[in-house]
Tab-separated table of C-alpha atoms in Angstrom:
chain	number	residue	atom	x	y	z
W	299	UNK	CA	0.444	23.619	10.416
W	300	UNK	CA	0.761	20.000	10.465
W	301	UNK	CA	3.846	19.996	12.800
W	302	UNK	CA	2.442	21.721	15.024
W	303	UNK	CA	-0.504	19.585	15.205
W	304	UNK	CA	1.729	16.443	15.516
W	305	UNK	CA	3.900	17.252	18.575
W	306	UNK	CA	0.594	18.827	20.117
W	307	UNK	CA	-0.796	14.949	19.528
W	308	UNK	CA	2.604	13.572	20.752
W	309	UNK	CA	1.665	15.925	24.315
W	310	UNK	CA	-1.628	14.624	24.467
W	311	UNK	CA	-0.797	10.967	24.079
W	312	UNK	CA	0.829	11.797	27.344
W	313	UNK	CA	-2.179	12.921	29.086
W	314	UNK	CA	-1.232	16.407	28.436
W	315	UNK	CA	-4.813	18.823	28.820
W	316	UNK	CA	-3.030	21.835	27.972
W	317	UNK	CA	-1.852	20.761	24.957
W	318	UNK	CA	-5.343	19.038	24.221
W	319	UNK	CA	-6.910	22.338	24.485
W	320	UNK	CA	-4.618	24.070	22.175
W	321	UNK	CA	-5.009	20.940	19.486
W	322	UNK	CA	-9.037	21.944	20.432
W	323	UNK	CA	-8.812	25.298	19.590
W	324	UNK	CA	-6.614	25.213	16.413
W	325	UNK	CA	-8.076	22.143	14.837
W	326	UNK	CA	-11.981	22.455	15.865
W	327	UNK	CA	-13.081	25.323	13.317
W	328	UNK	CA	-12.255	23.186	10.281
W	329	UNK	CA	-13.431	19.567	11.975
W	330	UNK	CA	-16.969	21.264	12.840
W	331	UNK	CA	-17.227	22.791	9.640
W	332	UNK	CA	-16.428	19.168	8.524
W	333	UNK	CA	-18.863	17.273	10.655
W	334	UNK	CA	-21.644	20.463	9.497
W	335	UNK	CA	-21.286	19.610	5.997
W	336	UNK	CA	-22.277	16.180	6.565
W	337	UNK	CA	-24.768	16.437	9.246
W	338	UNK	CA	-26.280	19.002	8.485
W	339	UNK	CA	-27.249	20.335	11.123
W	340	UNK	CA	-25.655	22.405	13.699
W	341	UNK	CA	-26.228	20.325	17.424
W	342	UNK	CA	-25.593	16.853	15.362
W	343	UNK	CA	-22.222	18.283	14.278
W	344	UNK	CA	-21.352	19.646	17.867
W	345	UNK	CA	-22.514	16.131	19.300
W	346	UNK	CA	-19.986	15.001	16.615
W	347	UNK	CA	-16.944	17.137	17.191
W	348	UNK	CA	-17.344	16.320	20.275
W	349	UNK	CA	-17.035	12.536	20.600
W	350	UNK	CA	-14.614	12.710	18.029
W	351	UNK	CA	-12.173	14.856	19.843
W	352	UNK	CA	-12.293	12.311	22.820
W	353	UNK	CA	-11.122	9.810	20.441
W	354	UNK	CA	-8.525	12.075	19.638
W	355	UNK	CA	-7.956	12.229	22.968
W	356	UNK	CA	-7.970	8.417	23.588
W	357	UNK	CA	-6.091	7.625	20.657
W	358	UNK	CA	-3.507	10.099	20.577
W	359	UNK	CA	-0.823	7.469	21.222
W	360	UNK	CA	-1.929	5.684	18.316
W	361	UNK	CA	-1.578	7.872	15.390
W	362	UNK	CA	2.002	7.402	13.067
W	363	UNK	CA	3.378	10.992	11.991
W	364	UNK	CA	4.803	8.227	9.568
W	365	UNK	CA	1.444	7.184	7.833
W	366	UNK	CA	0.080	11.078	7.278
W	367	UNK	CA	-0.437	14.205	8.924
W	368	UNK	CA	-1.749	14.449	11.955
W	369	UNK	CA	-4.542	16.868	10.871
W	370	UNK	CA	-5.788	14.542	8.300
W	371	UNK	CA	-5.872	11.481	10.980
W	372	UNK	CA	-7.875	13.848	12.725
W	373	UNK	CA	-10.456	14.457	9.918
W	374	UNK	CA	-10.640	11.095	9.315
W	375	UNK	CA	-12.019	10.644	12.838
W	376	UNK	CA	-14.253	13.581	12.983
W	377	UNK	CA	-15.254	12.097	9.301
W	378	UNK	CA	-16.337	8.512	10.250
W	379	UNK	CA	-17.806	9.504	13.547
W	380	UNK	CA	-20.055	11.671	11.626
W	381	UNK	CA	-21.036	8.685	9.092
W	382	UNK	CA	-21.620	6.708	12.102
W	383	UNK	CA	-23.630	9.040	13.374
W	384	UNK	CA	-25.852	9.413	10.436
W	385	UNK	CA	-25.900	5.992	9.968
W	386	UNK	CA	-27.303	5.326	13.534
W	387	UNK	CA	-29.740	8.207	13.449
W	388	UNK	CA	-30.801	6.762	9.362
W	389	UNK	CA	-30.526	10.334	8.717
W	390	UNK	CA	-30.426	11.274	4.864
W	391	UNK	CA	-29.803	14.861	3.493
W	392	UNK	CA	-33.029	14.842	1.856
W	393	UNK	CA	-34.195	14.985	5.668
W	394	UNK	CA	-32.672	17.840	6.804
W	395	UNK	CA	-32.767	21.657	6.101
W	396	UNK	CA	-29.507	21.951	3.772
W	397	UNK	CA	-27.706	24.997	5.335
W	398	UNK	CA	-24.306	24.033	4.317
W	399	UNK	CA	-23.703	22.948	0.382
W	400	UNK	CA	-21.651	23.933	-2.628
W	401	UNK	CA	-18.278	23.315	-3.235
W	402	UNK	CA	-17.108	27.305	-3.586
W	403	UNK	CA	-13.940	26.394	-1.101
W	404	UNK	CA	-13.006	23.926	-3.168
W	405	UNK	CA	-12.881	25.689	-6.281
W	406	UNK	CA	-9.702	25.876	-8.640
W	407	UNK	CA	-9.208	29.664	-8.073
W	408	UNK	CA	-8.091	30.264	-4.788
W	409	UNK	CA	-7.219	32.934	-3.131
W	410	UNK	CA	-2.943	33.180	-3.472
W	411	UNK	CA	-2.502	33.580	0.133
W	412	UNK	CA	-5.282	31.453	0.936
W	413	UNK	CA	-3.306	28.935	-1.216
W	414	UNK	CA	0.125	29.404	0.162
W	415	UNK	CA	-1.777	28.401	3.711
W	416	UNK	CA	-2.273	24.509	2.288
W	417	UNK	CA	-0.240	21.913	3.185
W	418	UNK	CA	2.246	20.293	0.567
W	419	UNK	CA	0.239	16.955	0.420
W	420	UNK	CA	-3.206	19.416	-0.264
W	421	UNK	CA	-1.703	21.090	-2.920
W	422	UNK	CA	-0.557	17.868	-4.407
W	423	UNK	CA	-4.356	16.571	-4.603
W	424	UNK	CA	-5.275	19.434	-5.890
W	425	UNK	CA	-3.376	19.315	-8.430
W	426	UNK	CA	-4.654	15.578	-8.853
W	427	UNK	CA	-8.080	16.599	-9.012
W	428	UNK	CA	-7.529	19.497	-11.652
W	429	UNK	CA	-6.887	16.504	-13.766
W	430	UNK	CA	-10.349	15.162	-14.067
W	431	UNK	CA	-12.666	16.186	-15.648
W	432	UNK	CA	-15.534	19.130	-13.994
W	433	UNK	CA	-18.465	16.318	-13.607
W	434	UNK	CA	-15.787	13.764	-12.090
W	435	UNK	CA	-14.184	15.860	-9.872
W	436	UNK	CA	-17.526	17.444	-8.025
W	437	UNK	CA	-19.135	14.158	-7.941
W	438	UNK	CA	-16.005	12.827	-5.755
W	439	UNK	CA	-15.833	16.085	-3.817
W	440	UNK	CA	-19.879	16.232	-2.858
W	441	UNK	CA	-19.260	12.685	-1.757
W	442	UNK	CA	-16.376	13.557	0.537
W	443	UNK	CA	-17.835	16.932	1.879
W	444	UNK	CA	-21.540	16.193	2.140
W	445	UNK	CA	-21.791	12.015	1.982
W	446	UNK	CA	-24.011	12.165	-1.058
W	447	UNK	CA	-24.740	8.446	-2.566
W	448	UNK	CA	-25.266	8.289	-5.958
W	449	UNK	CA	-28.854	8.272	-6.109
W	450	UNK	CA	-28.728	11.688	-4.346
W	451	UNK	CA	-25.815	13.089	-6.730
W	452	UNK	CA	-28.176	11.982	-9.714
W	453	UNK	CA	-31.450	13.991	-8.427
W	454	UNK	CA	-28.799	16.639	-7.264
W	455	UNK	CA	-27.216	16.906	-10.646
W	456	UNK	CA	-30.010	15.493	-12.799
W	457	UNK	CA	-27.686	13.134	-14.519
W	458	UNK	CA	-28.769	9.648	-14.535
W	459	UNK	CA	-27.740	7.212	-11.670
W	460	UNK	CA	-25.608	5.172	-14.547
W	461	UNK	CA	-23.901	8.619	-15.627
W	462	UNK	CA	-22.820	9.633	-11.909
W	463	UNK	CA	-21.626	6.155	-11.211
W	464	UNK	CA	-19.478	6.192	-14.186
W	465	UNK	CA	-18.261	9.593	-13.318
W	466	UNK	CA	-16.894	8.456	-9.913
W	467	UNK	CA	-15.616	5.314	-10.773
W	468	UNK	CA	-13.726	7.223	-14.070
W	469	UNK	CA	-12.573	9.734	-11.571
W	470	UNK	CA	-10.980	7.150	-8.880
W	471	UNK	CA	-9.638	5.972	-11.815
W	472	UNK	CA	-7.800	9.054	-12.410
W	473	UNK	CA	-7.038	9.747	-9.507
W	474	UNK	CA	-4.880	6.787	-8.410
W	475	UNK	CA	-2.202	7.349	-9.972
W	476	UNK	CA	-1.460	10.377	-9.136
W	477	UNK	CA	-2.138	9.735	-5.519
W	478	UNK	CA	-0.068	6.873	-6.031
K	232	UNK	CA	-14.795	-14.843	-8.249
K	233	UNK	CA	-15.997	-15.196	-4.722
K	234	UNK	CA	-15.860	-12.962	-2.392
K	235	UNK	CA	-13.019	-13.986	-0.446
K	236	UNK	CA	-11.262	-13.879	-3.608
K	237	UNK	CA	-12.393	-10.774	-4.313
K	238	UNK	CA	-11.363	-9.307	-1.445
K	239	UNK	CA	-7.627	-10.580	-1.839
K	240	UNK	CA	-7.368	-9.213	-5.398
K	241	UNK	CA	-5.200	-5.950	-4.788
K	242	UNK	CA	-7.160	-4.483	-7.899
K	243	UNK	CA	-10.504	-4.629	-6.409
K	244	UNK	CA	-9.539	-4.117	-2.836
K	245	UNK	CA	-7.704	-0.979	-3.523
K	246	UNK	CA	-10.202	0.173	-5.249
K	247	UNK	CA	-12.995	-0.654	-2.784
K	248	UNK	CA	-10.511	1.017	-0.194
K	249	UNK	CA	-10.187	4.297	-2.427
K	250	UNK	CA	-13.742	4.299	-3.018
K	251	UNK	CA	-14.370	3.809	0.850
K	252	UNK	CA	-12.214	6.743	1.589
K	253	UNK	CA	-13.245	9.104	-0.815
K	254	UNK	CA	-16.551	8.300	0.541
K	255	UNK	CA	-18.336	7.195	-2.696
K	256	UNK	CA	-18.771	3.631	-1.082
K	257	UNK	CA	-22.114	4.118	0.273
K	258	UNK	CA	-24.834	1.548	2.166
K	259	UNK	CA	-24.563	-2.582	2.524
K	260	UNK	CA	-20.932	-2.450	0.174
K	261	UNK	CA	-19.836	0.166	2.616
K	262	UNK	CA	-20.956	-1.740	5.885
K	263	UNK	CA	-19.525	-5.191	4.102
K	264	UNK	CA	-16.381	-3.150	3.691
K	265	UNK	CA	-15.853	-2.019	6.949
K	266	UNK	CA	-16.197	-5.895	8.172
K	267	UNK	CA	-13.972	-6.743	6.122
K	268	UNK	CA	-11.880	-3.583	7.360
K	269	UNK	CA	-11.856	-4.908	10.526
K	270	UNK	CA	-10.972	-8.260	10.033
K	271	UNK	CA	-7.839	-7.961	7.769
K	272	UNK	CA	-5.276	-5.853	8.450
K	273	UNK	CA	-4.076	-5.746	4.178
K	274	UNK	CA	-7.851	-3.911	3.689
K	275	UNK	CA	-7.274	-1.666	6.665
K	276	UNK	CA	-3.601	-0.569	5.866
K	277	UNK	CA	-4.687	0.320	2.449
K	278	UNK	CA	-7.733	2.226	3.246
K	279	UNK	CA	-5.703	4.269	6.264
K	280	UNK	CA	-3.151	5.095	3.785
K	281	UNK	CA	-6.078	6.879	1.148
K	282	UNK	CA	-7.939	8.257	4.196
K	283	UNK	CA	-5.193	9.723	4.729
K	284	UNK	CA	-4.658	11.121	1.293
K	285	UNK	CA	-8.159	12.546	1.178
K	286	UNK	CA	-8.576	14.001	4.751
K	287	UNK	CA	-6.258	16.776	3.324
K	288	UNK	CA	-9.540	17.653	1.520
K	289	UNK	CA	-10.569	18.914	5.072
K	290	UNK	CA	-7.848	21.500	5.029
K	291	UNK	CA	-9.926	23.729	2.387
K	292	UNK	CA	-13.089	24.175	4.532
K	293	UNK	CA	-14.206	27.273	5.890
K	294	UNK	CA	-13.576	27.331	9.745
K	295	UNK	CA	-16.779	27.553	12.099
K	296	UNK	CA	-16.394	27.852	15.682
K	297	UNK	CA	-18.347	25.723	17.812
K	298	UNK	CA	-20.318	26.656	20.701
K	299	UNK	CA	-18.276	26.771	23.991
K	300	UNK	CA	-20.092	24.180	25.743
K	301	UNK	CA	-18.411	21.597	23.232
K	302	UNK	CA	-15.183	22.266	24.740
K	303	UNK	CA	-16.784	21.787	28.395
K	304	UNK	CA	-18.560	18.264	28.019
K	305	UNK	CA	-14.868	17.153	26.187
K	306	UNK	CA	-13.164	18.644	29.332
K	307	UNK	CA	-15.006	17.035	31.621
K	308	UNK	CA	-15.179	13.733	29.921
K	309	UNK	CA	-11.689	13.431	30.008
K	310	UNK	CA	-10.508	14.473	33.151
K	311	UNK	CA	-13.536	11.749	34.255
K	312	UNK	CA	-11.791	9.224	32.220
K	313	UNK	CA	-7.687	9.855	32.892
K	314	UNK	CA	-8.123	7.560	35.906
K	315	UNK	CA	-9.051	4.486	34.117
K	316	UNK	CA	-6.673	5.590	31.411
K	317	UNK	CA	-3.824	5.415	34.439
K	318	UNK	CA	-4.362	2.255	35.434
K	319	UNK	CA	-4.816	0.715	31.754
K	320	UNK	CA	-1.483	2.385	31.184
K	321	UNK	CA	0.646	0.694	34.466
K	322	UNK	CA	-1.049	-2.821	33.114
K	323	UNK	CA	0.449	-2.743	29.951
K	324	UNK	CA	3.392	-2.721	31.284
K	325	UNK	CA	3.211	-5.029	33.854
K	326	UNK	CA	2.007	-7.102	31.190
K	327	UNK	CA	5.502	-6.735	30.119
K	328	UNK	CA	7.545	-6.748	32.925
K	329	UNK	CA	6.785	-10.634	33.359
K	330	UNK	CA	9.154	-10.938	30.485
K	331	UNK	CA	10.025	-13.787	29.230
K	332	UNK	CA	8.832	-13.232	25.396
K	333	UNK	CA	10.840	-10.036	25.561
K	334	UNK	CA	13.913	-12.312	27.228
K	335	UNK	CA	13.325	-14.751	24.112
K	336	UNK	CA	12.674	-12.592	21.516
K	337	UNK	CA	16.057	-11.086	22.357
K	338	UNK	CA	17.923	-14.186	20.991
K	339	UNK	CA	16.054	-14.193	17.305
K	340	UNK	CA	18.308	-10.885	16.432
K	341	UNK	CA	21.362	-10.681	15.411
K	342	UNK	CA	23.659	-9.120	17.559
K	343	UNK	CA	23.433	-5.236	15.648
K	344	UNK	CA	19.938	-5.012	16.284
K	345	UNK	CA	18.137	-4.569	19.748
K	346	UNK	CA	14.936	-5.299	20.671
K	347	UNK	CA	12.786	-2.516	22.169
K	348	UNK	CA	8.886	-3.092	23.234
K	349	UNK	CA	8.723	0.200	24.259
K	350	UNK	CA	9.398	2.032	21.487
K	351	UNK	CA	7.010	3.078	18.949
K	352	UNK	CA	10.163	4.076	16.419
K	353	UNK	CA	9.307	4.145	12.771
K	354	UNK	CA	12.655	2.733	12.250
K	355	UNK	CA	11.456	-0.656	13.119
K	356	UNK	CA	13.690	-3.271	10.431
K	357	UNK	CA	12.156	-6.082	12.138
K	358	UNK	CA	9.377	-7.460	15.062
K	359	UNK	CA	9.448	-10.383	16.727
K	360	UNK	CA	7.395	-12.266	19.501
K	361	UNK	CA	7.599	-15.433	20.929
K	362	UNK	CA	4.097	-17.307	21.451
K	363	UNK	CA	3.319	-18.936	24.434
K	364	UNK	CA	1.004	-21.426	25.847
K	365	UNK	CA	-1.626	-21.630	28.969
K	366	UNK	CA	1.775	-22.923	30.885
K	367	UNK	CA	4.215	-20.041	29.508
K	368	UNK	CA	5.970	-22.230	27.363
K	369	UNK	CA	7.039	-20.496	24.132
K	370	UNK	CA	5.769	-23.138	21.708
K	371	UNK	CA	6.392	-20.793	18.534
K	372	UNK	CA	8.812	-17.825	17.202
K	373	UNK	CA	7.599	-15.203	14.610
K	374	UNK	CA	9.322	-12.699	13.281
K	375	UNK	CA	8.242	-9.897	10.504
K	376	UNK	CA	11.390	-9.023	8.474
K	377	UNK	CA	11.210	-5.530	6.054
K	378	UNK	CA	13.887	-7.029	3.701
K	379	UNK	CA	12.029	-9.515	2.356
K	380	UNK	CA	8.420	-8.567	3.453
K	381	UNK	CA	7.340	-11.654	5.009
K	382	UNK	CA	5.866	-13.058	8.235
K	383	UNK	CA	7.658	-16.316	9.578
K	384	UNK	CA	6.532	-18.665	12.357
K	385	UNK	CA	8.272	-21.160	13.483
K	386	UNK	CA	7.091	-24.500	15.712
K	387	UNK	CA	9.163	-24.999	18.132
K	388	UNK	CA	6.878	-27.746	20.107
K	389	UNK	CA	4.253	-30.059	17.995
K	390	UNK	CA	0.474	-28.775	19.047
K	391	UNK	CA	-2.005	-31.722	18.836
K	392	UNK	CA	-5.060	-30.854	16.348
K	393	UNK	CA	-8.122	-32.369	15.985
K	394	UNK	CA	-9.291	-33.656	12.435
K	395	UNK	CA	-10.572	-30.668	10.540
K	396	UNK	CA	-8.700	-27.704	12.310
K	397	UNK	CA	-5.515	-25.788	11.223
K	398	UNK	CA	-3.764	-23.185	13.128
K	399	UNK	CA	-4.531	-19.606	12.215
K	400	UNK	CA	-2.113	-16.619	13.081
K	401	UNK	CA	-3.776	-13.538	14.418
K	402	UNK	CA	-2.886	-9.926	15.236
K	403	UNK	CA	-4.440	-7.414	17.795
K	404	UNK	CA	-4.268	-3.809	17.016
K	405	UNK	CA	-2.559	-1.942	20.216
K	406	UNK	CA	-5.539	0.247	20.904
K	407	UNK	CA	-8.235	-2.261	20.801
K	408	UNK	CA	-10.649	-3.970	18.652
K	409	UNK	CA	-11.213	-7.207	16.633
K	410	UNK	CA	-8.429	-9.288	16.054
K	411	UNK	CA	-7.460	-9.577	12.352
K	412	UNK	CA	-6.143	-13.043	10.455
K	413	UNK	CA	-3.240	-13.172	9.136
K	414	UNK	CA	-2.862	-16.359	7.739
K	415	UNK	CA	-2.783	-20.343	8.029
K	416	UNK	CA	0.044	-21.672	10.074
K	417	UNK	CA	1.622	-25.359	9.841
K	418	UNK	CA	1.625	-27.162	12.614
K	419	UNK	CA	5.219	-28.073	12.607
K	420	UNK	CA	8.413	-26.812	11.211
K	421	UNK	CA	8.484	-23.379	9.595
K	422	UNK	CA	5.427	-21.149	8.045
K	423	UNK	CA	6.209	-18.328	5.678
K	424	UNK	CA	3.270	-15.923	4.842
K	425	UNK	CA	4.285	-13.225	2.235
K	426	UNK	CA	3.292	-9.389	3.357
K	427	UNK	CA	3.326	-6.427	0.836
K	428	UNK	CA	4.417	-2.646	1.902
K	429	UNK	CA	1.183	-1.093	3.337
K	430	UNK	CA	0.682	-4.749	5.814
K	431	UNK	CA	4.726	-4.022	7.192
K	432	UNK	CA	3.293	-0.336	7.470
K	433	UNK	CA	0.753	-1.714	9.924
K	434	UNK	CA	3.099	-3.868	12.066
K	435	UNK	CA	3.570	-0.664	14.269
K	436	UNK	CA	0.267	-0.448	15.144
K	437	UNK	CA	0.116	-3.866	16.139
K	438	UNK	CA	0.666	-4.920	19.656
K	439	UNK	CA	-0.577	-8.940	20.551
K	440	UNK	CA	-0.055	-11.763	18.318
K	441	UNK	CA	-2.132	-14.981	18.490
K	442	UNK	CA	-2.882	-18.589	17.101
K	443	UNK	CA	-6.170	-20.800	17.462
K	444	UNK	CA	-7.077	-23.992	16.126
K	445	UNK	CA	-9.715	-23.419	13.721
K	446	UNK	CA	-12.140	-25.275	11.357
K	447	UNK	CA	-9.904	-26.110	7.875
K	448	UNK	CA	-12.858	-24.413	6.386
K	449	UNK	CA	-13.040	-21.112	8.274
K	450	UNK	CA	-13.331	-18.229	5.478
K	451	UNK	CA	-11.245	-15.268	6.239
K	452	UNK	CA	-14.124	-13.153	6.229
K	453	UNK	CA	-16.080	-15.099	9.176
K	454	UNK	CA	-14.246	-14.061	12.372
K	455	UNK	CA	-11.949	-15.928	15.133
K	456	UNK	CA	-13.952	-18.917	16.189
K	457	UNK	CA	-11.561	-21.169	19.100
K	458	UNK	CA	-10.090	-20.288	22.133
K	459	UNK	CA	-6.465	-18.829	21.628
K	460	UNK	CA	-3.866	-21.668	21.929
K	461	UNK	CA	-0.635	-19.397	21.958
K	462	UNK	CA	-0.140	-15.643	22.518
K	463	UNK	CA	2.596	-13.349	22.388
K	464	UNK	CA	3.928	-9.324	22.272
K	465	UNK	CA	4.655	-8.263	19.220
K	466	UNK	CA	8.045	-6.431	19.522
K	467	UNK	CA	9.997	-4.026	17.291
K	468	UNK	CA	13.518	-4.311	16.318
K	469	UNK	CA	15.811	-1.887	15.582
K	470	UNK	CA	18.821	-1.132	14.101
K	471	UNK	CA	21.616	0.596	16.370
């Protein structure tokens, strides 16, 4: 998957539209299901997706096959343009009608051919986060997925705000060196 | 520990950097973070390479197809914008073509390595660029080497300083944004400034570097305050 997303970059970063489109139609379902889960909200996310792919656009020439894979530099985009966007609208999930939650695609029992699908590098952090511990590892994952702070975790899980503090910073803990 | 201090500790940074990409760095410390982000290119490398470790965490999502119209406003926004992209493009390298860093920087190698500013090659050993005043003089020589991870400048002309201002090297990302410091540079002779793995990582990315006279007491964390003095293309080096 991620090849293919890397030489479609490579076309783009020369003004290539065809290969844009492609890159569009391949990559989009998983970046707007991204950008939903942290907006929220269905228009905010397009709004989102959007911008983001024209800095995908923009920046094609940018991005190092070297540093990562090309669809994770693209998630990272979609990602911080959609904390930007929150940020600038002051929008909290408390605001909005939750549509999107739960971590049931992230779960340890997958699907074999859904697993086989997963990139080496996602299998590898999976395998990371199997090693924490239940409260660690959700607390880290609702904060990529859905941008929960702590505060909201704790009312979310009903843990106190010390508790789900300690549970992320145990968990990065963990989890450095075996990203390392 | 102040914060500047803080900021340099590879302990804390990395860890601010995980916790920024893992997205559990929330509010003012993630806002301080990202100005910090900005400013110094150690921060940024590091954080890149965990943002790039979690976006794989986008790969197990559910796929949701957006409405069509997405697709239409992103079409027409960028066939709207490849003009200006165009010209950008042909400036750049006109930028180059008046040469005479490239010229220069072609006599730091050795003779088994060339010198290509074109080339975005991840097999880079080495960059180079030769810094040059308002008059095109080259007044100083830098080179990056990967073998022993450091960033040397050397003064090839004195540059008078007022009292209370040192020379500070900076570097400007290729695509834009706020220059980043990397360091205090003497104003004669030779300057060594010691990189680690993820800061030679980011050398590709980088395309200008600069130095300015600035107050002695100008914290890394407050941004470039001078006019540039000297300016140069940062260019890679490869083995053949």
């Amino acid at each position: 998957m991620e090849d293919n997303f890397a030489e479609l970059l490579e076309l783009c970063a020369e003004q290539d539209q065809r290969a844009f489109k492609k890159l569009y139609q391949e990559a989009s379902p998983k970046l707007y299901s991204l950008a939903l889960r942290l907006l929220q909200k269905p228009e905010l996310a397009e709004d989102v997706l959007q911008e983001a792919f024209i800095k995908i656009w923009q920046k094609a020439g940018t991005y190092n096959s070297q540093k990562g894979k090309a669809f994770t530099w693209m998630a990272t985009v979609t990602r911080n343009t959609s904390l930007d966007k929150l940020r600038s609208l002051k929008l909290k999930a408390a605001e909005t009608n939750v549509q999107y939650e739960g971590l049931d695609f992230a779960s340890d029992d997958l699907e074999p051919d859904h697993q086989e699908d997963l990139s080496q590098e996602m299998q590898r952090l999976r395998e990371c986060l199997k090693q924490l511990q239940p409260a660690q590892r959700e607390c880290i994952l609702l904060s990529y997925y859905y941008g929960h702070t702590h505060q909201e975790l704790s009312v979310k899980l009903n843990k106190p705000l010390g508790t789900v503090k300690a549970w992320i910073r145990r968990g990065l803990e963990s989890l450095k060196p075996c990203l390392s | 520990m102040s914060k500047l201090n803080r900021y340099q500790n590879p302990e804390i940074f990395e860890r601010l950097a995980m916790a920024y990409a893992a997205g559990t760095l929330h509010g003012r410390a993630r806002l301080r973070f990202e100005a910090l982000k900005n400013q110094h290119f150690y921060l940024e490398a590091t954080t890149n390479a965990y943002e790039s470790k979690f976006g794989n965490l986008a790969e197990l999502l559910p796929g949701e197809k957006p409405s069509d119209q997405v697709w239409k406003n992103i079409e027409e926004n960028i066939q709207v914008d490849a003009p200006a992209r165009n010209v950008a493009k042909k400036s750049w390298f006109g930028w180059l073509s008046n040469g005479y860093a490239y010229a220069l920087a072609a006599l730091l190698v050795t003779t088994f390595m060339i010198v290509n500013p074109l080339s975005t090659s991840p097999d880079a050993v080495a960059y180079a660029a030769v810094l040059e005043d308002f008059e095109n003089t080259p007044v100083a020589i830098t080179r990056i080497t990967h073998d022993d991870l450091s960033v040397s400048v050397d003064m090839v002309k004195d540059i008078p300083l007022e009292d209370g201002k040192v020379l500070k090297l900076w570097c400007h990302p290729k695509n834009g944004g706020e220059p980043r410091m990397m360091g205090e540079v003497s104003k004669t002779g030779q300057t060594i400034i010691k990189i680690n793995a993820n800061q030679w990582e980011h050398m590709q990315t980088i395309g200008i570097l600069e130095i300015s006279p600035e107050p002695s007491n100008l914290s890394d964390s407050k941004s470039r305050k001078n006019i540039v003095t000297l300016r140069g293309q940062l260019s890679p080096i490869s083995e053949k």
